[in-house]
Short mmCIF file of C-alpha atoms in Angstrom, two decimals:
data_model
loop_
_atom_site.label_atom_id
_atom_site.label_comp_id
_atom_site.label_asym_id
_atom_site.label_seq_id
_atom_site.Cartn_x
_atom_site.Cartn_y
_atom_site.Cartn_z
CA MET A 1 4.57 -18.20 -22.33
CA LYS A 2 2.50 -20.75 -24.52
CA TYR A 3 -1.51 -21.20 -23.90
CA THR A 4 -1.12 -24.52 -21.98
CA GLU A 5 1.64 -22.99 -19.28
CA ALA A 6 -1.01 -19.94 -19.58
CA LYS A 7 -4.24 -21.97 -18.36
CA GLU A 8 -2.66 -24.49 -16.30
CA GLU A 9 -1.32 -21.06 -14.14
CA LEU A 10 -4.61 -19.56 -14.23
CA ILE A 11 -6.44 -22.72 -13.15
CA GLN A 12 -3.80 -23.32 -10.19
CA ALA A 13 -3.89 -19.64 -8.63
CA TRP A 14 -7.95 -19.30 -9.27
CA GLY A 15 -8.02 -22.66 -7.03
CA ASN A 16 -6.13 -20.86 -4.56
CA LEU A 17 -8.09 -17.94 -4.61
CA GLY A 18 -11.24 -19.57 -4.65
CA TYR A 19 -10.21 -20.93 -0.90
CA SER A 20 -11.12 -17.37 0.26
CA TRP A 21 -14.17 -17.08 -1.40
CA GLY A 22 -15.40 -20.04 0.46
CA LEU A 23 -14.84 -22.51 -2.05
CA ASN A 24 -12.56 -25.63 -1.95
CA LYS A 25 -9.33 -25.74 -4.19
CA THR A 26 -10.96 -28.36 -6.88
CA MET A 27 -14.59 -26.41 -7.08
CA ALA A 28 -12.44 -23.27 -7.62
CA GLN A 29 -10.05 -24.80 -10.79
CA ILE A 30 -13.68 -26.26 -12.18
CA HIS A 31 -14.96 -22.65 -12.10
CA ALA A 32 -11.84 -21.24 -13.90
CA LEU A 33 -11.70 -24.02 -15.95
CA LEU A 34 -15.56 -23.51 -17.54
CA MET A 35 -14.30 -19.59 -17.31
CA ILE A 36 -11.66 -19.84 -19.83
CA SER A 37 -13.24 -22.46 -22.05
CA PRO A 38 -15.23 -21.33 -25.32
CA LYS A 39 -17.60 -23.48 -25.21
CA PRO A 40 -19.89 -25.59 -22.40
CA LEU A 41 -17.89 -28.67 -21.37
CA SER A 42 -19.33 -32.10 -20.12
CA THR A 43 -18.37 -33.64 -17.02
CA GLU A 44 -15.85 -35.93 -18.71
CA GLU A 45 -14.08 -33.24 -20.32
CA ILE A 46 -13.40 -31.31 -16.92
CA MET A 47 -12.21 -34.68 -15.38
CA GLN A 48 -9.84 -34.85 -18.22
CA GLU A 49 -8.63 -31.75 -18.16
CA LEU A 50 -8.22 -31.57 -14.54
CA SER A 51 -7.65 -34.96 -13.56
CA ILE A 52 -10.12 -35.49 -11.32
CA SER A 53 -11.97 -38.42 -10.23
CA ARG A 54 -16.15 -38.32 -11.63
CA GLY A 55 -17.19 -37.86 -8.15
CA ASN A 56 -14.92 -35.48 -7.17
CA ALA A 57 -16.47 -33.58 -10.38
CA ASN A 58 -19.86 -33.85 -9.77
CA MET A 59 -19.91 -33.21 -6.28
CA ASN A 60 -17.82 -29.87 -7.19
CA ILE A 61 -20.17 -29.20 -10.37
CA ARG A 62 -23.35 -29.53 -7.72
CA ALA A 63 -21.62 -26.95 -5.39
CA LEU A 64 -21.26 -24.72 -8.25
CA LEU A 65 -24.32 -24.78 -9.41
CA ASP A 66 -25.92 -24.60 -6.00
CA TRP A 67 -23.45 -21.41 -5.83
CA GLY A 68 -25.17 -19.95 -8.94
CA ILE A 69 -21.72 -19.51 -10.74
CA ILE A 70 -22.46 -22.10 -13.46
CA SER A 71 -25.51 -23.33 -15.21
CA ARG A 72 -26.24 -26.30 -16.61
CA ILE A 73 -26.53 -26.24 -20.67
CA LEU A 74 -28.45 -28.61 -22.78
CA ILE A 75 -27.00 -29.20 -26.31
CA PRO A 76 -29.29 -30.42 -28.96
CA GLY A 77 -29.01 -34.36 -29.77
CA GLU A 78 -26.30 -34.81 -27.30
CA ARG A 79 -27.48 -36.93 -23.66
CA LYS A 80 -24.56 -35.39 -21.81
CA GLU A 81 -25.21 -32.52 -19.24
CA TYR A 82 -23.10 -29.48 -20.24
CA PHE A 83 -21.58 -26.66 -18.09
CA LYS A 84 -20.83 -22.86 -18.48
CA SER A 85 -19.26 -20.66 -16.32
CA GLU A 86 -20.46 -16.88 -15.53
CA LYS A 87 -18.56 -15.05 -17.58
CA ASP A 88 -19.47 -11.00 -16.69
CA ILE A 89 -17.21 -11.00 -13.63
CA TRP A 90 -19.07 -8.07 -12.29
CA SER A 91 -22.03 -10.52 -12.06
CA LEU A 92 -19.63 -13.36 -10.83
CA ALA A 93 -18.65 -10.93 -7.48
CA ARG A 94 -21.81 -10.14 -6.56
CA GLN A 95 -22.97 -13.77 -7.20
CA VAL A 96 -20.47 -15.03 -4.73
CA ALA A 97 -21.19 -12.04 -2.86
CA LYS A 98 -24.93 -12.86 -2.35
CA GLU A 99 -23.68 -16.54 -1.45
CA ARG A 100 -21.22 -15.70 1.50
CA ARG A 101 -23.28 -13.02 2.61
CA LYS A 102 -26.25 -16.10 2.78
CA ARG A 103 -23.86 -18.64 4.08
CA GLU A 104 -21.79 -16.61 6.96
CA LEU A 105 -23.42 -12.92 7.70
CA GLU A 106 -27.36 -14.35 7.69
CA PRO A 107 -26.24 -17.07 10.35
CA ILE A 108 -24.67 -14.89 12.39
CA LEU A 109 -26.52 -12.06 12.53
CA ARG A 110 -29.56 -14.46 13.26
CA VAL A 111 -27.33 -15.85 16.29
CA LEU A 112 -26.46 -12.13 17.30
CA ARG A 113 -29.87 -11.14 17.44
CA GLU A 114 -30.47 -13.83 19.71
CA VAL A 115 -27.91 -13.41 22.10
CA ASN A 116 -28.61 -9.74 21.96
CA ASP A 117 -31.83 -10.43 24.46
CA VAL A 118 -29.81 -11.79 26.81
CA GLN A 119 -31.84 -10.96 30.44
CA SER A 120 -28.88 -8.90 32.53
CA ASP A 121 -28.26 -10.54 35.86
CA GLY A 122 -26.46 -7.36 36.99
CA SER A 123 -23.11 -8.73 36.54
CA GLU A 124 -19.78 -7.73 35.38
CA GLU A 125 -20.06 -10.73 32.95
CA THR A 126 -23.37 -10.29 31.41
CA LYS A 127 -22.67 -6.68 31.04
CA GLU A 128 -19.73 -7.45 28.58
CA LEU A 129 -21.38 -9.54 26.97
CA LYS A 130 -24.01 -7.66 26.37
CA ARG A 131 -21.83 -4.66 25.02
CA VAL A 132 -19.53 -6.45 23.21
CA VAL A 133 -22.97 -8.54 21.24
CA LYS A 134 -24.09 -5.26 20.94
CA ASP A 135 -21.19 -4.02 18.99
CA LEU A 136 -20.88 -7.08 16.89
CA LYS A 137 -24.40 -7.18 15.74
CA ASN A 138 -24.17 -3.14 14.93
CA PHE A 139 -20.79 -4.05 12.88
CA ALA A 140 -22.59 -7.03 11.37
CA GLU A 141 -25.82 -5.62 10.54
CA LYS A 142 -23.83 -2.59 8.60
CA SER A 143 -22.08 -5.09 6.62
CA ASP A 144 -25.15 -6.57 5.62
CA GLY A 145 -26.40 -3.40 4.96
CA LEU A 146 -23.01 -2.96 2.66
CA LEU A 147 -23.38 -6.24 0.58
CA GLU A 148 -26.81 -5.88 0.27
CA THR A 149 -25.93 -2.33 -1.72
CA PHE A 150 -23.63 -4.11 -3.49
CA ILE A 151 -25.40 -6.98 -4.52
CA LYS A 152 -28.11 -4.57 -6.23
CA SER A 153 -25.64 -2.19 -7.51
CA GLU A 154 -24.70 -1.94 -11.03
CA GLU A 155 -21.02 -1.52 -11.86
CA SER A 156 -20.86 1.90 -13.05
CA TRP A 157 -22.18 2.92 -10.24
CA PHE A 158 -20.35 1.25 -7.16
CA TRP A 159 -17.17 2.40 -9.27
CA ASN A 160 -18.03 6.09 -9.39
CA VAL A 161 -19.01 5.84 -5.70
CA VAL A 162 -15.84 4.05 -4.71
CA LEU A 163 -13.66 6.65 -7.13
CA LYS A 164 -15.69 9.65 -4.87
CA LEU A 165 -14.63 7.85 -1.41
CA MET A 166 -10.82 7.55 -2.89
CA LYS A 167 -10.94 11.23 -3.24
#
């Protein structure tokens, strides 16, 4: 496989994978392009490489910046903005986990904590609601604790723990 084919294949595959991370396909494709680029890229270079519009590029670059998985680079003497990706996969995985936690787990935990305080009227429906909410809240809080541990962990410590669990 030639470089151009391999690059296209990776960008397409990463675009599809990004969807399961909560990114849209174009966001993930831009991210893949920046990950494999040996140098920071401008918006124009990203647009050209991926054949996307300026609006699409700007919107998705902004979203990637918000996620904290790419950063803006200033090159002396250049007026254009350039962007680069985090290339350390462990840092990237922790950042994605942190963002997904903030966007998905924390909001549902707030709701579960609120509805957990529903007043019991003695009905079967209320009892069932309280039981299910308690179980969901318990699971979500344990998941949150696990994510917190992962986000704060060092790679070597994490893999040592996982390998011990697998024995």
